[in-house]
PDB file of C-alpha atoms in Angstrom:
ATOM      1  CA  MET Q   1      11.526  -0.729 -18.524  1.00 29.00           C
ATOM      2  CA  PHE Q   2       8.315  -2.300 -16.752  1.00 33.00           C
ATOM      3  CA  LEU Q   3       6.143  -2.568 -18.679  1.00 35.00           C
ATOM      4  CA  TYR Q   4       2.909  -4.010 -16.123  1.00 38.00           C
ATOM      5  CA  PHE Q   5      -0.896  -5.588 -17.582  1.00 42.00           C
ATOM      6  CA  THR Q   6      -3.491  -5.140 -14.637  1.00 47.00           C
ATOM      7  CA  ARG Q   7      -6.542  -8.565 -14.205  1.00 47.00           C
ATOM      8  CA  HIS Q   8      -8.618  -6.361 -16.975  1.00 45.00           C
ATOM      9  CA  THR Q   9      -6.158  -6.445 -19.787  1.00 42.00           C
ATOM     10  CA  LEU Q  10      -6.106 -10.537 -19.502  1.00 43.00           C
ATOM     11  CA  PHE Q  11      -8.882 -11.989 -17.234  1.00 46.00           C
ATOM     12  CA  TYR Q  12     -12.917 -10.154 -17.269  1.00 49.00           C
ATOM     13  CA  SER Q  13     -12.846  -9.098 -13.938  1.00 58.00           C
ATOM     14  CA  LEU Q  14     -15.519  -7.442 -12.064  1.00 80.00           C
ATOM     15  CA  GLY Q  15     -14.612  -5.465  -8.822  1.00 92.00           C
ATOM     16  CA  ASN Q  16     -11.369  -3.290  -9.530  1.00 95.00           C
ATOM     17  CA  PHE Q  17      -8.761  -3.017  -6.926  1.00 96.00           C
ATOM     18  CA  ILE Q  18      -7.688   0.086  -6.104  1.00 97.00           C
ATOM     19  CA  VAL Q  19      -4.699   0.712  -3.594  1.00 97.00           C
ATOM     20  CA  LEU Q  20      -4.492   3.765  -0.874  1.00 97.00           C
ATOM     21  CA  GLU Q  21      -0.042   3.518  -1.003  1.00 97.00           C
ATOM     22  CA  GLY Q  22       2.237   6.259   1.619  1.00 94.00           C
ATOM     23  CA  THR Q  23       4.564   6.690   4.098  1.00 91.00           C
ATOM     24  CA  ASP Q  24       3.300   7.087   8.018  1.00 86.00           C
ATOM     25  CA  GLY Q  25       1.016  10.278   8.422  1.00 84.00           C
ATOM     26  CA  SER Q  26      -0.477  10.528   4.858  1.00 89.00           C
ATOM     27  CA  GLY Q  27      -4.139   9.276   6.374  1.00 89.00           C
ATOM     28  CA  LYS Q  28      -4.294   5.981   3.998  1.00 91.00           C
ATOM     29  CA  SER Q  29      -6.421   4.898   7.252  1.00 88.00           C
ATOM     30  CA  THR Q  30      -8.768   7.321   7.823  1.00 92.00           C
ATOM     31  CA  LEU Q  31      -8.921   7.656   4.207  1.00 95.00           C
ATOM     32  CA  ALA Q  32     -10.310   4.035   4.104  1.00 94.00           C
ATOM     33  CA  SER Q  33     -11.848   4.210   6.659  1.00 93.00           C
ATOM     34  CA  PHE Q  34     -13.964   6.909   5.580  1.00 96.00           C
ATOM     35  CA  LEU Q  35     -14.503   4.967   2.419  1.00 96.00           C
ATOM     36  CA  GLN Q  36     -15.652   2.148   3.644  1.00 94.00           C
ATOM     37  CA  LYS Q  37     -18.863   4.297   5.276  1.00 96.00           C
ATOM     38  CA  GLU Q  38     -19.511   6.799   1.334  1.00 96.00           C
ATOM     39  CA  PHE Q  39     -19.446   2.356  -0.223  1.00 95.00           C
ATOM     40  CA  SER Q  40     -22.175  -0.672   0.461  1.00 94.00           C
ATOM     41  CA  PRO Q  41     -20.256  -3.073   1.449  1.00 91.00           C
ATOM     42  CA  GLU Q  42     -21.641  -4.980  -1.902  1.00 92.00           C
ATOM     43  CA  LYS Q  43     -20.599  -2.108  -4.184  1.00 95.00           C
ATOM     44  CA  LEU Q  44     -16.999  -1.861  -2.328  1.00 96.00           C
ATOM     45  CA  THR Q  45     -15.006  -3.505   0.803  1.00 95.00           C
ATOM     46  CA  VAL Q  46     -11.638  -2.280   2.316  1.00 95.00           C
ATOM     47  CA  THR Q  47      -9.195  -4.488   3.879  1.00 93.00           C
ATOM     48  CA  GLN Q  48      -5.593  -3.537   5.044  1.00 88.00           C
ATOM     49  CA  ALA Q  49      -2.543  -5.498   3.863  1.00 85.00           C
ATOM     50  CA  PHE Q  50      -2.245  -7.825   6.592  1.00 84.00           C
ATOM     51  CA  ALA Q  51      -5.762  -9.066   6.736  1.00 83.00           C
ATOM     52  CA  SER Q  52      -5.432 -12.589   5.062  1.00 88.00           C
ATOM     53  CA  PRO Q  53      -4.830 -14.653   7.593  1.00 86.00           C
ATOM     54  CA  ILE Q  54      -0.599 -15.275   6.564  1.00 87.00           C
ATOM     55  CA  ALA Q  55       0.201 -12.615   6.191  1.00 88.00           C
ATOM     56  CA  SER Q  56      -1.947 -11.587   9.818  1.00 88.00           C
ATOM     57  CA  LYS Q  57       0.422 -13.757  10.677  1.00 88.00           C
ATOM     58  CA  VAL Q  58       3.740 -11.242   9.179  1.00 85.00           C
ATOM     59  CA  LYS Q  59       2.486  -8.414   9.773  1.00 81.00           C
ATOM     60  CA  PRO Q  60       3.024  -9.015  14.096  1.00 82.00           C
ATOM     61  CA  LEU Q  61       6.721  -9.719  13.061  1.00 81.00           C
ATOM     62  CA  LEU Q  62       6.910  -6.728  10.298  1.00 79.00           C
ATOM     63  CA  ILE Q  63       6.730  -3.855  13.061  1.00 74.00           C
ATOM     64  CA  SER Q  64       7.389  -5.186  16.926  1.00 77.00           C
ATOM     65  CA  ASP Q  65      11.533  -4.005  17.594  1.00 74.00           C
ATOM     66  CA  GLU Q  66      12.229  -8.358  17.089  1.00 77.00           C
ATOM     67  CA  ALA Q  67      12.049  -7.075  13.480  1.00 73.00           C
ATOM     68  CA  THR Q  68      16.033  -5.668  13.373  1.00 75.00           C
ATOM     69  CA  MET Q  69      17.051  -9.635  14.334  1.00 82.00           C
ATOM     70  CA  ALA Q  70      16.511  -9.902  11.015  1.00 85.00           C
ATOM     71  CA  SER Q  71      18.188  -8.841   7.974  1.00 92.00           C
ATOM     72  CA  VAL Q  72      16.825  -6.358   5.360  1.00 92.00           C
ATOM     73  CA  GLU Q  73      16.251  -9.372   2.840  1.00 96.00           C
ATOM     74  CA  SER Q  74      14.562 -11.791   5.065  1.00 92.00           C
ATOM     75  CA  ARG Q  75      11.309  -8.999   6.134  1.00 91.00           C
ATOM     76  CA  PHE Q  76      11.958  -8.216   2.656  1.00 95.00           C
ATOM     77  CA  LEU Q  77      11.159 -10.921   1.471  1.00 94.00           C
ATOM     78  CA  LEU Q  78       8.492 -11.631   4.318  1.00 91.00           C
ATOM     79  CA  SER Q  79       6.549  -8.786   3.492  1.00 92.00           C
ATOM     80  CA  PHE Q  80       6.578  -9.826   0.066  1.00 95.00           C
ATOM     81  CA  ALA Q  81       5.138 -12.486   0.418  1.00 93.00           C
ATOM     82  CA  ALA Q  82       2.748 -11.135   2.240  1.00 93.00           C
ATOM     83  CA  HIS Q  83       1.535  -9.221  -0.256  1.00 93.00           C
ATOM     84  CA  VAL Q  84       1.143 -12.623  -2.555  1.00 94.00           C
ATOM     85  CA  ASP Q  85      -0.955 -13.900   0.022  1.00 93.00           C
ATOM     86  CA  HIS Q  86      -3.644 -10.854   0.320  1.00 93.00           C
ATOM     87  CA  VAL Q  87      -3.628 -10.727  -3.285  1.00 93.00           C
ATOM     88  CA  THR Q  88      -4.979 -13.643  -3.312  1.00 92.00           C
ATOM     89  CA  ASN Q  89      -6.876 -14.863  -0.703  1.00 92.00           C
ATOM     90  CA  THR Q  90      -8.219 -11.572   0.571  1.00 93.00           C
ATOM     91  CA  ALA Q  91      -8.977  -9.194  -2.326  1.00 93.00           C
ATOM     92  CA  LEU Q  92      -9.272 -11.145  -5.767  1.00 92.00           C
ATOM     93  CA  PRO Q  93     -11.894 -13.382  -3.999  1.00 93.00           C
ATOM     94  CA  LEU Q  94     -14.141 -10.039  -3.285  1.00 93.00           C
ATOM     95  CA  LEU Q  95     -12.893  -8.407  -7.193  1.00 94.00           C
ATOM     96  CA  ASP Q  96     -14.103 -12.087  -8.318  1.00 92.00           C
ATOM     97  CA  THR Q  97     -18.420 -11.605  -6.622  1.00 93.00           C
ATOM     98  CA  GLY Q  98     -18.048  -8.117  -8.459  1.00 93.00           C
ATOM     99  CA  VAL Q  99     -17.611  -6.138  -5.409  1.00 95.00           C
ATOM    100  CA  SER Q 100     -14.941  -3.402  -5.477  1.00 96.00           C
ATOM    101  CA  VAL Q 101     -11.769  -3.944  -3.208  1.00 96.00           C
ATOM    102  CA  VAL Q 102      -9.938  -0.921  -1.757  1.00 97.00           C
ATOM    103  CA  SER Q 103      -6.504  -1.936   0.066  1.00 96.00           C
ATOM    104  CA  ASP Q 104      -4.936  -0.098   2.923  1.00 95.00           C
ATOM    105  CA  ARG Q 105      -1.294  -0.469   1.285  1.00 94.00           C
ATOM    106  CA  PHE Q 106       0.224  -2.756  -0.357  1.00 96.00           C
ATOM    107  CA  ASP Q 107       3.428  -3.493  -3.401  1.00 96.00           C
ATOM    108  CA  ALA Q 108       4.950  -0.265  -3.552  1.00 97.00           C
ATOM    109  CA  SER Q 109       4.848  -0.275   0.558  1.00 95.00           C
ATOM    110  CA  ASN Q 110       7.624  -3.296   0.040  1.00 95.00           C
ATOM    111  CA  PHE Q 111       9.434  -1.361  -2.432  1.00 98.00           C
ATOM    112  CA  ALA Q 112       9.156   2.017  -0.098  1.00 97.00           C
ATOM    113  CA  TYR Q 113      10.038   0.884   3.104  1.00 93.00           C
ATOM    114  CA  GLN Q 114      12.595  -2.427   2.313  1.00 94.00           C
ATOM    115  CA  VAL Q 115      13.769  -0.981  -0.401  1.00 97.00           C
ATOM    116  CA  TYR Q 116      14.675   2.721  -0.021  1.00 97.00           C
ATOM    117  CA  GLY Q 117      14.125   3.439   3.465  1.00 94.00           C
ATOM    118  CA  GLU Q 118      16.135   0.312   4.048  1.00 93.00           C
ATOM    119  CA  SER Q 119      19.276   2.054   1.693  1.00 96.00           C
ATOM    120  CA  ALA Q 120      19.028  -2.331   0.524  1.00 97.00           C
ATOM    121  CA  LEU Q 121      18.766  -1.169  -3.561  1.00 98.00           C
ATOM    122  CA  HIS Q 122      20.066  -4.668  -4.498  1.00 98.00           C
ATOM    123  CA  LEU Q 123      16.980  -5.501  -4.062  1.00 98.00           C
ATOM    124  CA  ALA Q 124      15.623  -3.490  -6.462  1.00 98.00           C
ATOM    125  CA  PRO Q 125      15.528  -6.519  -9.825  1.00 98.00           C
ATOM    126  CA  LEU Q 126      14.361  -8.891  -7.668  1.00 98.00           C
ATOM    127  CA  PHE Q 127      11.011  -7.387  -6.011  1.00 98.00           C
ATOM    128  CA  TRP Q 128      10.986  -6.569  -9.879  1.00 97.00           C
ATOM    129  CA  GLU Q 129      11.371  -9.806 -10.807  1.00 97.00           C
ATOM    130  CA  LEU Q 130       8.611 -10.985  -8.074  1.00 97.00           C
ATOM    131  CA  ARG Q 131       6.282  -8.429  -8.898  1.00 96.00           C
ATOM    132  CA  THR Q 132       5.900  -9.931 -12.231  1.00 95.00           C
ATOM    133  CA  GLN Q 133       6.225 -13.448 -11.365  1.00 94.00           C
ATOM    134  CA  LEU Q 134       3.658 -13.687  -8.591  1.00 94.00           C
ATOM    135  CA  LEU Q 135       1.977 -10.516  -9.108  1.00 92.00           C
ATOM    136  CA  SER Q 136       1.341  -9.312 -13.298  1.00 86.00           C
ATOM    137  CA  THR Q 137      -2.084 -11.208 -12.926  1.00 82.00           C
ATOM    138  CA  HIS Q 138      -2.929  -9.225  -9.602  1.00 84.00           C
ATOM    139  CA  VAL Q 139      -1.853  -5.394 -10.655  1.00 90.00           C
ATOM    140  CA  PRO Q 140      -4.002  -3.142  -9.065  1.00 94.00           C
ATOM    141  CA  ASP Q 141      -6.116  -1.627 -11.271  1.00 94.00           C
ATOM    142  CA  LEU Q 142      -4.965   2.040  -9.503  1.00 96.00           C
ATOM    143  CA  TYR Q 143      -2.186   3.665  -7.119  1.00 98.00           C
ATOM    144  CA  ILE Q 144      -3.767   6.379  -5.197  1.00 98.00           C
ATOM    145  CA  PHE Q 145      -0.597   7.600  -3.909  1.00 98.00           C
ATOM    146  CA  LEU Q 146      -1.118   9.655  -0.214  1.00 97.00           C
ATOM    147  CA  ASP Q 147       1.862  11.938  -0.964  1.00 95.00           C
ATOM    148  CA  VAL Q 148       3.214  14.295   3.087  1.00 94.00           C
ATOM    149  CA  PRO Q 149       6.405  15.873   3.552  1.00 92.00           C
ATOM    150  CA  PRO Q 150       8.247  12.719   5.679  1.00 86.00           C
ATOM    151  CA  GLU Q 151       8.424  14.860   8.414  1.00 84.00           C
ATOM    152  CA  LYS Q 152       4.408  15.520   8.461  1.00 87.00           C
ATOM    153  CA  GLY Q 153       3.824  13.127   8.562  1.00 80.00           C
ATOM    154  CA  LEU Q 154       5.792  11.469  12.109  1.00 75.00           C
ATOM    155  CA  GLU Q 155       4.363  14.958  13.451  1.00 80.00           C
ATOM    156  CA  ARG Q 156       1.145  13.321  12.632  1.00 76.00           C
ATOM    157  CA  ALA Q 157       1.770   9.663  14.018  1.00 71.00           C
ATOM    158  CA  THR Q 158       3.197  10.872  17.256  1.00 72.00           C
ATOM    159  CA  GLN Q 159       0.105  13.283  18.099  1.00 72.00           C
ATOM    160  CA  THR Q 160      -2.369   9.975  17.950  1.00 67.00           C
ATOM    161  CA  GLY Q 161      -0.670   9.198  21.419  1.00 61.00           C
ATOM    162  CA  LYS Q 162      -0.662   5.572  20.026  1.00 65.00           C
ATOM    163  CA  ILE Q 163       2.782   3.330  20.646  1.00 57.00           C
ATOM    164  CA  LEU Q 164       4.944   3.848  17.246  1.00 60.00           C
ATOM    165  CA  ASP Q 165       5.659   0.669  15.933  1.00 61.00           C
ATOM    166  CA  PHE Q 166       9.125  -0.910  13.855  1.00 64.00           C
ATOM    167  CA  PHE Q 167       8.544   1.588  11.218  1.00 68.00           C
ATOM    168  CA  GLU Q 168       7.031   4.776  12.798  1.00 66.00           C
ATOM    169  CA  LYS Q 169       9.897   4.339  15.526  1.00 68.00           C
ATOM    170  CA  ARG Q 170      12.853   5.311  12.747  1.00 72.00           C
ATOM    171  CA  GLY Q 171      14.873   8.694  12.424  1.00 74.00           C
ATOM    172  CA  GLY Q 172      13.407  11.066   9.644  1.00 80.00           C
ATOM    173  CA  PRO Q 173      16.322  10.549   6.914  1.00 89.00           C
ATOM    174  CA  TYR Q 174      14.251   6.519   6.749  1.00 90.00           C
ATOM    175  CA  HIS Q 175      11.015   8.967   6.389  1.00 91.00           C
ATOM    176  CA  GLU Q 176      12.492  10.597   3.170  1.00 94.00           C
ATOM    177  CA  ARG Q 177      14.101   7.245   1.938  1.00 96.00           C
ATOM    178  CA  VAL Q 178      10.818   5.433   1.923  1.00 95.00           C
ATOM    179  CA  ARG Q 179       8.786   8.152   0.530  1.00 96.00           C
ATOM    180  CA  GLU Q 180      12.013   8.116  -2.197  1.00 97.00           C
ATOM    181  CA  GLY Q 181      11.155   4.802  -2.825  1.00 98.00           C
ATOM    182  CA  TYR Q 182       8.077   5.615  -3.429  1.00 97.00           C
ATOM    183  CA  VAL Q 183       8.255   7.878  -6.209  1.00 97.00           C
ATOM    184  CA  GLU Q 184      10.527   5.600  -7.784  1.00 97.00           C
ATOM    185  CA  PHE Q 185       8.183   3.240  -7.286  1.00 98.00           C
ATOM    186  CA  PHE Q 186       5.444   5.235  -9.689  1.00 97.00           C
ATOM    187  CA  LYS Q 187       7.706   5.924 -11.895  1.00 95.00           C
ATOM    188  CA  ASN Q 188       7.005   2.557 -13.311  1.00 89.00           C
ATOM    189  CA  VAL Q 189       3.945   2.427 -11.912  1.00 95.00           C
ATOM    190  CA  PRO Q 190       0.730   4.927 -13.086  1.00 93.00           C
ATOM    191  CA  HIS Q 191      -0.861   6.190  -9.701  1.00 96.00           C
ATOM    192  CA  ILE Q 192      -3.299   9.112  -8.725  1.00 97.00           C
ATOM    193  CA  VAL Q 193      -0.755  11.814  -6.345  1.00 97.00           C
ATOM    194  CA  ILE Q 194      -2.864  13.123  -4.050  1.00 97.00           C
ATOM    195  CA  ASP Q 195      -1.062  16.475  -1.868  1.00 96.00           C
ATOM    196  CA  ALA Q 196      -2.256  15.073   1.081  1.00 94.00           C
ATOM    197  CA  ASN Q 197      -0.937  17.808   3.046  1.00 94.00           C
ATOM    198  CA  ARG Q 198      -4.715  19.285   3.170  1.00 94.00           C
ATOM    199  CA  PRO Q 199      -6.935  20.121   4.979  1.00 93.00           C
ATOM    200  CA  LEU Q 200      -9.185  15.594   5.810  1.00 92.00           C
ATOM    201  CA  GLU Q 201     -11.963  17.214   4.686  1.00 95.00           C
ATOM    202  CA  ALA Q 202     -10.762  18.459   1.191  1.00 97.00           C
ATOM    203  CA  VAL Q 203      -8.426  15.938   0.582  1.00 96.00           C
ATOM    204  CA  GLN Q 204     -10.756  12.804   1.666  1.00 97.00           C
ATOM    205  CA  GLN Q 205     -13.457  14.240  -0.555  1.00 97.00           C
ATOM    206  CA  GLU Q 206     -10.341  14.615  -3.434  1.00 98.00           C
ATOM    207  CA  VAL Q 207      -9.644  10.472  -3.328  1.00 98.00           C
ATOM    208  CA  LEU Q 208     -14.003   9.442  -3.238  1.00 97.00           C
ATOM    209  CA  ALA Q 209     -14.665  11.302  -6.111  1.00 98.00           C
ATOM    210  CA  ILE Q 210     -11.894   9.126  -7.212  1.00 97.00           C
ATOM    211  CA  VAL Q 211     -12.787   5.774  -6.339  1.00 97.00           C
ATOM    212  CA  GLN Q 212     -16.584   6.841  -7.527  1.00 96.00           C
ATOM    213  CA  GLU Q 213     -15.162   7.488 -11.173  1.00 95.00           C
ATOM    214  CA  HIS Q 214     -13.166   3.547 -10.707  1.00 93.00           C
ATOM    215  CA  THR Q 215     -16.112   2.162  -9.042  1.00 90.00           C
ATOM    216  CA  ARG Q 216     -19.522   2.917 -12.071  1.00 78.00           C
TER     217      ARG Q 216
END
């Protein structure tokens, strides 16, 4: 059993930290862009999980074909370090000014992709220990899990026409494990599940209502 507290439990903070999570093709980035248009920058800002200066240097390494040259453990630690830097240097400064932050991915992705996707379950205890030691005061106020069948997500990803990255090139079994990782992560962490295997507008309106409720 894992026990965590949100920032509001420990500190007074004006903004809310909201995270969009899901497998590739679940629509996170599309929803993030939609939400940014629905709110003024003074009320809500959308960020990428690798938006901070240090984290932005890590992402190209993780999604490149050269990622295969690094061990699973190395990729896991790089990804976790990037998330810590992201919340410390991007999210928290905004939250402390009263601006709510929606992050396109955060630590759940590390668990789903690097631990379960890579069949590196031996890293799970380390993940939870690092989360306790490094993120216990930075835990998001809300996780929104955009759930879509992995095969549907991959179909969407390939239809965009963009060059697929290291993760998107992985086969169906890998992405099945990633989804399993999300399910396992959220057994321990409060969240809201959204059925993302629906028309985009329906998903947008449901997520918008949830975010509005949490940014009043």
